[in-house]
mmCIF file of N, CA and C in Angstrom:
data_model
loop_
_atom_site.group_PDB
_atom_site.id
_atom_site.type_symbol
_atom_site.label_atom_id
_atom_site.label_comp_id
_atom_site.label_asym_id
_atom_site.label_seq_id
_atom_site.Cartn_x
_atom_site.Cartn_y
_atom_site.Cartn_z
ATOM 1 N N MET A 604 -25.477 11.904 27.211
ATOM 2 C CA MET A 604 -25.158 13.274 27.535
ATOM 3 C C MET A 604 -24.037 13.726 26.606
ATOM 4 N N LYS A 605 -24.231 14.870 26.009
ATOM 5 C CA LYS A 605 -23.223 15.433 25.123
ATOM 6 C C LYS A 605 -22.611 16.644 25.811
ATOM 7 N N HIS A 606 -21.266 16.665 25.829
ATOM 8 C CA HIS A 606 -20.560 17.777 26.472
ATOM 9 C C HIS A 606 -19.328 18.109 25.650
ATOM 10 N N GLN A 607 -19.153 19.351 25.294
ATOM 11 C CA GLN A 607 -18.009 19.757 24.495
ATOM 12 C C GLN A 607 -16.959 20.396 25.398
ATOM 13 N N VAL A 608 -15.700 19.964 25.209
ATOM 14 C CA VAL A 608 -14.577 20.523 25.950
ATOM 15 C C VAL A 608 -13.642 21.154 24.936
ATOM 16 N N SER A 609 -13.218 22.352 25.198
ATOM 17 C CA SER A 609 -12.303 23.053 24.300
ATOM 18 C C SER A 609 -11.050 23.430 25.079
ATOM 19 N N LEU A 610 -9.905 23.078 24.538
ATOM 20 C CA LEU A 610 -8.639 23.385 25.192
ATOM 21 C C LEU A 610 -7.793 24.254 24.264
ATOM 22 N N ASP A 611 -7.106 25.205 24.833
ATOM 23 C CA ASP A 611 -6.209 26.056 24.067
ATOM 24 C C ASP A 611 -4.842 25.966 24.740
ATOM 25 N N TYR A 612 -3.919 25.249 24.120
ATOM 26 C CA TYR A 612 -2.615 25.079 24.719
ATOM 27 C C TYR A 612 -1.568 24.934 23.637
ATOM 28 N N SER A 613 -0.332 25.035 24.048
ATOM 29 C CA SER A 613 0.787 24.930 23.121
ATOM 30 C C SER A 613 1.781 23.913 23.674
ATOM 31 N N LEU A 614 2.252 23.028 22.809
ATOM 32 C CA LEU A 614 3.236 22.039 23.222
ATOM 33 C C LEU A 614 4.561 22.345 22.528
ATOM 34 N N ALA A 615 5.635 22.359 23.288
ATOM 35 C CA ALA A 615 6.958 22.564 22.707
ATOM 36 C C ALA A 615 7.386 21.299 21.970
ATOM 37 N N GLU A 616 8.015 21.469 20.819
ATOM 38 C CA GLU A 616 8.455 20.315 20.030
ATOM 39 C C GLU A 616 9.646 19.615 20.663
ATOM 40 N N GLY A 617 10.509 20.351 21.325
ATOM 41 C CA GLY A 617 11.649 19.765 22.016
ATOM 42 C C GLY A 617 12.499 18.889 21.113
ATOM 43 N N TRP A 618 12.925 17.755 21.638
ATOM 44 C CA TRP A 618 13.829 16.875 20.892
ATOM 45 C C TRP A 618 13.157 16.238 19.678
ATOM 46 N N LEU A 619 11.819 16.296 19.604
ATOM 47 C CA LEU A 619 11.096 15.735 18.465
ATOM 48 C C LEU A 619 10.980 16.703 17.285
ATOM 49 N N ALA A 620 11.588 17.873 17.377
ATOM 50 C CA ALA A 620 11.475 18.886 16.318
ATOM 51 C C ALA A 620 11.814 18.342 14.927
ATOM 52 N N PRO A 621 12.896 17.567 14.726
ATOM 53 C CA PRO A 621 13.172 17.044 13.377
ATOM 54 C C PRO A 621 12.060 16.120 12.862
ATOM 55 N N TRP A 622 11.497 15.301 13.736
ATOM 56 C CA TRP A 622 10.421 14.390 13.361
ATOM 57 C C TRP A 622 9.172 15.164 12.970
ATOM 58 N N ILE A 623 8.816 16.158 13.772
ATOM 59 C CA ILE A 623 7.619 16.957 13.517
ATOM 60 C C ILE A 623 7.767 17.755 12.221
ATOM 61 N N GLU A 624 8.917 18.343 11.991
ATOM 62 C CA GLU A 624 9.155 19.076 10.748
ATOM 63 C C GLU A 624 9.072 18.117 9.553
ATOM 64 N N GLY A 625 9.565 16.906 9.712
ATOM 65 C CA GLY A 625 9.441 15.903 8.669
ATOM 66 C C GLY A 625 7.988 15.607 8.343
ATOM 67 N N LEU A 626 7.133 15.496 9.366
ATOM 68 C CA LEU A 626 5.709 15.253 9.129
ATOM 69 C C LEU A 626 5.098 16.380 8.310
ATOM 70 N N ARG A 627 5.466 17.610 8.631
ATOM 71 C CA ARG A 627 4.945 18.751 7.876
ATOM 72 C C ARG A 627 5.309 18.646 6.396
ATOM 73 N N GLN A 628 6.508 18.137 6.112
ATOM 74 C CA GLN A 628 7.013 18.064 4.747
ATOM 75 C C GLN A 628 6.701 16.731 4.055
ATOM 76 N N GLY A 629 6.122 15.792 4.776
ATOM 77 C CA GLY A 629 5.847 14.482 4.197
ATOM 78 C C GLY A 629 7.069 13.588 4.169
ATOM 79 N N LYS A 630 8.034 13.849 5.056
ATOM 80 C CA LYS A 630 9.247 13.031 5.147
ATOM 81 C C LYS A 630 9.200 12.217 6.439
ATOM 82 N N ALA A 631 9.583 10.962 6.328
ATOM 83 C CA ALA A 631 9.642 10.085 7.506
ATOM 84 C C ALA A 631 11.034 10.200 8.115
ATOM 85 N N ILE A 632 11.137 10.880 9.231
ATOM 86 C CA ILE A 632 12.405 11.080 9.931
ATOM 87 C C ILE A 632 12.409 10.168 11.159
ATOM 88 N N ALA A 633 13.392 9.288 11.236
ATOM 89 C CA ALA A 633 13.473 8.318 12.331
ATOM 90 C C ALA A 633 14.651 8.647 13.241
ATOM 91 N N SER A 634 14.512 8.308 14.525
ATOM 92 C CA SER A 634 15.665 8.420 15.425
ATOM 93 C C SER A 634 16.647 7.322 15.040
ATOM 94 N N HIS A 635 17.923 7.610 15.232
ATOM 95 C CA HIS A 635 18.974 6.697 14.781
ATOM 96 C C HIS A 635 19.966 6.450 15.908
ATOM 97 N N CYS A 636 20.398 5.211 16.036
ATOM 98 C CA CYS A 636 21.396 4.838 17.034
ATOM 99 C C CYS A 636 22.718 4.566 16.318
ATOM 100 N N LYS A 637 23.728 5.357 16.617
ATOM 101 C CA LYS A 637 25.039 5.160 15.989
ATOM 102 C C LYS A 637 25.758 3.934 16.554
ATOM 103 N N THR A 638 25.346 3.479 17.743
ATOM 104 C CA THR A 638 25.989 2.318 18.345
ATOM 105 C C THR A 638 25.666 1.039 17.583
ATOM 106 N N CYS A 639 24.370 0.805 17.324
ATOM 107 C CA CYS A 639 23.980 -0.440 16.641
ATOM 108 C C CYS A 639 23.443 -0.205 15.232
ATOM 109 N N GLY A 640 23.208 1.047 14.864
ATOM 110 C CA GLY A 640 22.716 1.363 13.531
ATOM 111 C C GLY A 640 21.211 1.266 13.371
ATOM 112 N N GLY A 641 20.483 0.990 14.449
ATOM 113 C CA GLY A 641 19.030 0.858 14.368
ATOM 114 C C GLY A 641 18.330 2.188 14.185
ATOM 115 N N ALA A 642 17.197 2.169 13.504
ATOM 116 C CA ALA A 642 16.359 3.350 13.320
ATOM 117 C C ALA A 642 14.975 3.049 13.885
ATOM 118 N N GLN A 643 14.356 4.056 14.507
ATOM 119 C CA GLN A 643 13.050 3.894 15.141
ATOM 120 C C GLN A 643 12.062 4.906 14.584
ATOM 121 N N PHE A 644 10.932 4.424 14.097
ATOM 122 C CA PHE A 644 9.851 5.295 13.661
ATOM 123 C C PHE A 644 8.553 4.718 14.183
ATOM 124 N N PRO A 645 7.858 5.434 15.071
ATOM 125 C CA PRO A 645 8.167 6.763 15.555
ATOM 126 C C PRO A 645 9.442 6.773 16.408
ATOM 127 N N PRO A 646 10.041 7.973 16.562
ATOM 128 C CA PRO A 646 11.328 8.066 17.256
ATOM 129 C C PRO A 646 11.236 7.687 18.739
ATOM 130 N N LEU A 647 12.327 7.135 19.211
ATOM 131 C CA LEU A 647 12.479 6.817 20.637
ATOM 132 C C LEU A 647 13.756 7.464 21.136
ATOM 133 N N ARG A 648 13.756 7.911 22.383
ATOM 134 C CA ARG A 648 14.956 8.540 22.961
ATOM 135 C C ARG A 648 16.060 7.533 23.235
ATOM 136 N N VAL A 649 15.666 6.308 23.554
ATOM 137 C CA VAL A 649 16.638 5.260 23.862
ATOM 138 C C VAL A 649 16.426 4.106 22.887
ATOM 139 N N CYS A 650 17.501 3.629 22.307
ATOM 140 C CA CYS A 650 17.429 2.515 21.364
ATOM 141 C C CYS A 650 16.970 1.255 22.098
ATOM 142 N N PRO A 651 15.891 0.621 21.653
ATOM 143 C CA PRO A 651 15.409 -0.580 22.337
ATOM 144 C C PRO A 651 16.297 -1.799 22.096
ATOM 145 N N ASP A 652 17.163 -1.732 21.075
ATOM 146 C CA ASP A 652 18.036 -2.870 20.768
ATOM 147 C C ASP A 652 19.257 -2.920 21.682
ATOM 148 N N CYS A 653 19.943 -1.780 21.823
ATOM 149 C CA CYS A 653 21.179 -1.799 22.622
ATOM 150 C C CYS A 653 21.104 -0.925 23.874
ATOM 151 N N ARG A 654 19.950 -0.306 24.094
ATOM 152 C CA ARG A 654 19.701 0.485 25.316
ATOM 153 C C ARG A 654 20.615 1.700 25.469
ATOM 154 N N THR A 655 21.118 2.239 24.383
ATOM 155 C CA THR A 655 21.891 3.481 24.448
ATOM 156 C C THR A 655 21.029 4.615 23.905
ATOM 157 N N PRO A 656 21.308 5.860 24.313
ATOM 158 C CA PRO A 656 20.510 6.982 23.815
ATOM 159 C C PRO A 656 20.613 7.107 22.293
ATOM 160 N N SER A 657 19.476 7.354 21.658
ATOM 161 C CA SER A 657 19.486 7.631 20.227
ATOM 162 C C SER A 657 20.230 8.941 20.032
ATOM 163 N N ASP A 658 21.091 8.992 19.034
ATOM 164 C CA ASP A 658 21.969 10.157 18.929
ATOM 165 C C ASP A 658 21.999 10.771 17.537
ATOM 166 N N GLY A 659 20.916 10.624 16.807
ATOM 167 C CA GLY A 659 20.867 11.233 15.495
ATOM 168 C C GLY A 659 19.540 10.964 14.817
ATOM 169 N N TRP A 660 19.454 11.407 13.574
ATOM 170 C CA TRP A 660 18.241 11.266 12.785
ATOM 171 C C TRP A 660 18.595 10.739 11.412
ATOM 172 N N VAL A 661 17.669 10.000 10.812
ATOM 173 C CA VAL A 661 17.853 9.469 9.474
ATOM 174 C C VAL A 661 16.529 9.634 8.723
ATOM 175 N N THR A 662 16.612 9.980 7.435
ATOM 176 C CA THR A 662 15.419 10.125 6.614
ATOM 177 C C THR A 662 15.113 8.801 5.925
ATOM 178 N N LEU A 663 13.903 8.317 6.109
ATOM 179 C CA LEU A 663 13.446 7.069 5.498
ATOM 180 C C LEU A 663 12.767 7.377 4.160
ATOM 181 N N SER A 664 12.410 6.347 3.435
ATOM 182 C CA SER A 664 11.757 6.531 2.134
ATOM 183 C C SER A 664 10.356 7.129 2.259
ATOM 184 N N GLY A 665 9.710 6.937 3.394
ATOM 185 C CA GLY A 665 8.335 7.400 3.574
ATOM 186 C C GLY A 665 7.304 6.357 3.208
ATOM 187 N N ARG A 666 7.757 5.237 2.698
ATOM 188 C CA ARG A 666 6.865 4.147 2.310
ATOM 189 C C ARG A 666 6.628 3.261 3.532
ATOM 190 N N ALA A 667 5.373 2.838 3.703
ATOM 191 C CA ALA A 667 5.021 2.040 4.868
ATOM 192 C C ALA A 667 4.151 0.859 4.467
ATOM 193 N N ALA A 668 4.367 -0.268 5.120
ATOM 194 C CA ALA A 668 3.540 -1.461 4.931
ATOM 195 C C ALA A 668 2.390 -1.411 5.923
ATOM 196 N N ILE A 669 1.194 -1.576 5.421
ATOM 197 C CA ILE A 669 0.009 -1.551 6.269
ATOM 198 C C ILE A 669 -0.152 -2.923 6.913
ATOM 199 N N GLN A 670 -0.181 -2.949 8.240
ATOM 200 C CA GLN A 670 -0.308 -4.207 8.964
ATOM 201 C C GLN A 670 -1.749 -4.495 9.361
ATOM 202 N N TRP A 671 -2.468 -3.487 9.815
ATOM 203 C CA TRP A 671 -3.879 -3.602 10.173
ATOM 204 C C TRP A 671 -4.555 -2.292 9.822
ATOM 205 N N ARG A 672 -5.846 -2.360 9.601
ATOM 206 C CA ARG A 672 -6.598 -1.143 9.312
ATOM 207 C C ARG A 672 -8.014 -1.266 9.856
ATOM 208 N N THR A 673 -8.629 -0.103 10.094
ATOM 209 C CA THR A 673 -9.996 -0.072 10.589
ATOM 210 C C THR A 673 -10.659 1.223 10.130
ATOM 211 N N THR A 674 -11.963 1.187 10.086
ATOM 212 C CA THR A 674 -12.752 2.375 9.782
ATOM 213 C C THR A 674 -13.658 2.630 10.967
ATOM 214 N N GLY A 675 -13.656 3.880 11.429
ATOM 215 C CA GLY A 675 -14.474 4.238 12.567
ATOM 216 C C GLY A 675 -15.225 5.533 12.315
ATOM 217 N N ALA A 676 -15.930 5.995 13.315
ATOM 218 C CA ALA A 676 -16.712 7.222 13.204
ATOM 219 C C ALA A 676 -15.827 8.429 12.880
ATOM 220 N N ASP A 677 -14.568 8.381 13.287
ATOM 221 C CA ASP A 677 -13.652 9.497 13.060
ATOM 222 C C ASP A 677 -12.803 9.326 11.804
ATOM 223 N N GLY A 678 -13.039 8.300 11.018
ATOM 224 C CA GLY A 678 -12.288 8.110 9.782
ATOM 225 C C GLY A 678 -11.590 6.770 9.719
ATOM 226 N N ASP A 679 -10.665 6.668 8.769
ATOM 227 C CA ASP A 679 -9.916 5.437 8.534
ATOM 228 C C ASP A 679 -8.547 5.529 9.203
ATOM 229 N N PHE A 680 -8.165 4.446 9.870
ATOM 230 C CA PHE A 680 -6.887 4.400 10.569
ATOM 231 C C PHE A 680 -6.180 3.096 10.238
ATOM 232 N N ALA A 681 -4.864 3.102 10.376
ATOM 233 C CA ALA A 681 -4.080 1.902 10.097
ATOM 234 C C ALA A 681 -2.911 1.829 11.069
ATOM 235 N N VAL A 682 -2.413 0.622 11.261
ATOM 236 C CA VAL A 682 -1.131 0.406 11.923
ATOM 237 C C VAL A 682 -0.168 0.092 10.793
ATOM 238 N N ALA A 683 0.931 0.823 10.734
ATOM 239 C CA ALA A 683 1.869 0.657 9.629
ATOM 240 C C ALA A 683 3.298 0.642 10.141
ATOM 241 N N LYS A 684 4.147 -0.064 9.402
ATOM 242 C CA LYS A 684 5.577 -0.142 9.695
ATOM 243 C C LYS A 684 6.319 0.500 8.526
ATOM 244 N N PHE A 685 7.131 1.512 8.838
ATOM 245 C CA PHE A 685 7.862 2.239 7.808
ATOM 246 C C PHE A 685 9.127 1.503 7.405
ATOM 247 N N GLU A 686 9.373 1.460 6.098
ATOM 248 C CA GLU A 686 10.575 0.805 5.571
ATOM 249 C C GLU A 686 11.827 1.447 6.168
ATOM 250 N N GLY A 687 12.755 0.603 6.591
ATOM 251 C CA GLY A 687 14.026 1.076 7.110
ATOM 252 C C GLY A 687 14.048 1.351 8.589
ATOM 253 N N ALA A 688 12.950 1.081 9.291
ATOM 254 C CA ALA A 688 12.902 1.366 10.727
ATOM 255 C C ALA A 688 12.208 0.240 11.478
ATOM 256 N N HIS A 689 12.531 0.147 12.756
ATOM 257 C CA HIS A 689 11.848 -0.765 13.662
ATOM 258 C C HIS A 689 10.606 -0.057 14.181
ATOM 259 N N GLY A 690 9.687 -0.818 14.670
ATOM 260 C CA GLY A 690 8.494 -0.248 15.282
ATOM 261 C C GLY A 690 7.366 -0.072 14.280
ATOM 262 N N ALA A 691 6.196 0.165 14.803
ATOM 263 C CA ALA A 691 5.014 0.425 13.995
ATOM 264 C C ALA A 691 4.257 1.563 14.672
ATOM 265 N N THR A 692 3.387 2.200 13.918
ATOM 266 C CA THR A 692 2.660 3.334 14.456
ATOM 267 C C THR A 692 1.234 3.364 13.936
ATOM 268 N N VAL A 693 0.351 3.977 14.691
ATOM 269 C CA VAL A 693 -1.023 4.187 14.266
ATOM 270 C C VAL A 693 -1.072 5.514 13.527
ATOM 271 N N LEU A 694 -1.786 5.530 12.405
ATOM 272 C CA LEU A 694 -1.897 6.759 11.632
ATOM 273 C C LEU A 694 -3.218 6.812 10.907
ATOM 274 N N ARG A 695 -3.540 7.981 10.419
ATOM 275 C CA ARG A 695 -4.759 8.171 9.636
ATOM 276 C C ARG A 695 -4.468 7.770 8.196
ATOM 277 N N SER A 696 -5.401 7.089 7.567
ATOM 278 C CA SER A 696 -5.226 6.725 6.164
ATOM 279 C C SER A 696 -6.073 7.662 5.306
ATOM 280 N N ALA A 697 -5.521 8.080 4.182
ATOM 281 C CA ALA A 697 -6.185 9.041 3.311
ATOM 282 C C ALA A 697 -6.734 8.324 2.088
ATOM 283 N N HIS A 698 -7.947 7.818 2.200
ATOM 284 C CA HIS A 698 -8.621 7.187 1.069
ATOM 285 C C HIS A 698 -7.826 6.029 0.475
ATOM 286 N N LEU A 699 -7.232 5.211 1.318
ATOM 287 C CA LEU A 699 -6.520 4.041 0.832
ATOM 288 C C LEU A 699 -7.524 3.000 0.362
ATOM 289 N N PRO A 700 -7.318 2.438 -0.818
ATOM 290 C CA PRO A 700 -8.228 1.378 -1.261
ATOM 291 C C PRO A 700 -8.153 0.185 -0.307
ATOM 292 N N PRO A 701 -9.248 -0.560 -0.174
ATOM 293 C CA PRO A 701 -9.278 -1.679 0.772
ATOM 294 C C PRO A 701 -8.187 -2.718 0.531
ATOM 295 N N HIS A 702 -7.725 -2.870 -0.699
ATOM 296 C CA HIS A 702 -6.723 -3.887 -1.023
ATOM 297 C C HIS A 702 -5.282 -3.370 -0.877
ATOM 298 N N ALA A 703 -5.101 -2.082 -0.604
ATOM 299 C CA ALA A 703 -3.757 -1.504 -0.541
ATOM 300 C C ALA A 703 -2.947 -2.133 0.586
ATOM 301 N N ALA A 704 -1.732 -2.546 0.276
ATOM 302 C CA ALA A 704 -0.828 -3.125 1.273
ATOM 303 C C ALA A 704 0.252 -2.128 1.687
ATOM 304 N N HIS A 705 0.380 -1.040 0.922
ATOM 305 C CA HIS A 705 1.391 -0.021 1.213
ATOM 306 C C HIS A 705 0.802 1.364 1.030
ATOM 307 N N GLY A 706 1.452 2.329 1.641
ATOM 308 C CA GLY A 706 1.097 3.730 1.469
ATOM 309 C C GLY A 706 2.353 4.560 1.638
ATOM 310 N N ARG A 707 2.232 5.844 1.381
ATOM 311 C CA ARG A 707 3.362 6.763 1.514
ATOM 312 C C ARG A 707 2.946 7.896 2.443
ATOM 313 N N LEU A 708 3.873 8.343 3.284
ATOM 314 C CA LEU A 708 3.608 9.429 4.213
ATOM 315 C C LEU A 708 3.186 10.665 3.437
ATOM 316 N N ARG A 709 2.156 11.313 3.899
ATOM 317 C CA ARG A 709 1.602 12.486 3.233
ATOM 318 C C ARG A 709 1.986 13.743 4.005
ATOM 319 N N ALA A 710 2.381 14.784 3.278
ATOM 320 C CA ALA A 710 2.698 16.069 3.904
ATOM 321 C C ALA A 710 1.432 16.673 4.497
ATOM 322 N N CYS A 711 1.591 17.410 5.564
ATOM 323 C CA CYS A 711 0.444 18.085 6.177
ATOM 324 C C CYS A 711 0.834 19.539 6.449
ATOM 325 N N ALA A 712 0.883 20.323 5.394
ATOM 326 C CA ALA A 712 1.319 21.714 5.492
ATOM 327 C C ALA A 712 0.343 22.572 6.287
ATOM 328 N N GLU A 713 -0.930 22.200 6.287
ATOM 329 C CA GLU A 713 -1.932 22.971 7.018
ATOM 330 C C GLU A 713 -2.284 22.279 8.318
ATOM 331 N N GLY A 714 -2.493 23.056 9.342
ATOM 332 C CA GLY A 714 -2.890 22.506 10.623
ATOM 333 C C GLY A 714 -1.734 21.820 11.329
ATOM 334 N N PRO A 715 -2.034 21.163 12.444
ATOM 335 C CA PRO A 715 -0.974 20.479 13.194
ATOM 336 C C PRO A 715 -0.455 19.271 12.415
ATOM 337 N N PRO A 716 0.824 18.965 12.556
ATOM 338 C CA PRO A 716 1.368 17.804 11.839
ATOM 339 C C PRO A 716 0.762 16.510 12.364
ATOM 340 N N ILE A 717 0.379 15.641 11.419
ATOM 341 C CA ILE A 717 -0.178 14.337 11.789
ATOM 342 C C ILE A 717 0.447 13.272 10.908
ATOM 343 N N LEU A 718 0.389 12.057 11.373
ATOM 344 C CA LEU A 718 0.807 10.911 10.567
ATOM 345 C C LEU A 718 -0.357 10.521 9.681
ATOM 346 N N GLN A 719 -0.162 10.591 8.382
ATOM 347 C CA GLN A 719 -1.216 10.255 7.441
ATOM 348 C C GLN A 719 -0.605 9.595 6.223
ATOM 349 N N LEU A 720 -1.190 8.468 5.801
ATOM 350 C CA LEU A 720 -0.741 7.754 4.610
ATOM 351 C C LEU A 720 -1.645 8.075 3.441
ATOM 352 N N GLU A 721 -1.042 8.209 2.255
ATOM 353 C CA GLU A 721 -1.805 8.359 1.018
ATOM 354 C C GLU A 721 -1.566 7.129 0.157
ATOM 355 N N PRO A 722 -2.434 6.853 -0.791
ATOM 356 C CA PRO A 722 -2.277 5.657 -1.630
ATOM 357 C C PRO A 722 -0.978 5.656 -2.410
ATOM 358 N N GLU A 723 -0.465 4.461 -2.630
ATOM 359 C CA GLU A 723 0.715 4.249 -3.448
ATOM 360 C C GLU A 723 0.561 2.901 -4.127
ATOM 361 N N PRO A 724 0.869 2.801 -5.402
ATOM 362 C CA PRO A 724 0.759 1.495 -6.054
ATOM 363 C C PRO A 724 1.674 0.475 -5.387
ATOM 364 N N ASP A 725 1.168 -0.718 -5.192
ATOM 365 C CA ASP A 725 2.001 -1.795 -4.641
ATOM 366 C C ASP A 725 3.075 -2.182 -5.641
ATOM 367 N N LEU A 726 4.261 -2.430 -5.132
ATOM 368 C CA LEU A 726 5.373 -2.836 -6.009
ATOM 369 C C LEU A 726 5.377 -4.326 -6.193
#
């Protein structure tokens, strides 16, 4: 059975506004803890290392190491860890070659901001 659902809604960016704006520009913006110095990408409200509220933002290089990848009916996806931050995230990959071990965050000026990696030569 095929059924199409269409939703029209708006989500406020709230405290994630710096992160979302970074995605639009192709910049990796991580939450930062001034207590222990840890950075989280994707951002977290509370630092998982010292359990204090994250209280700032830091711009990362945008380069990410690909940990796992898959291809599905909806496209190519990867789990990646961004340099300079703890944590890993699922994102869309943009024509990454099968042997690529790294990618760089891609700007998404059109449409809603998404996490997407583009190819980058391995160092």
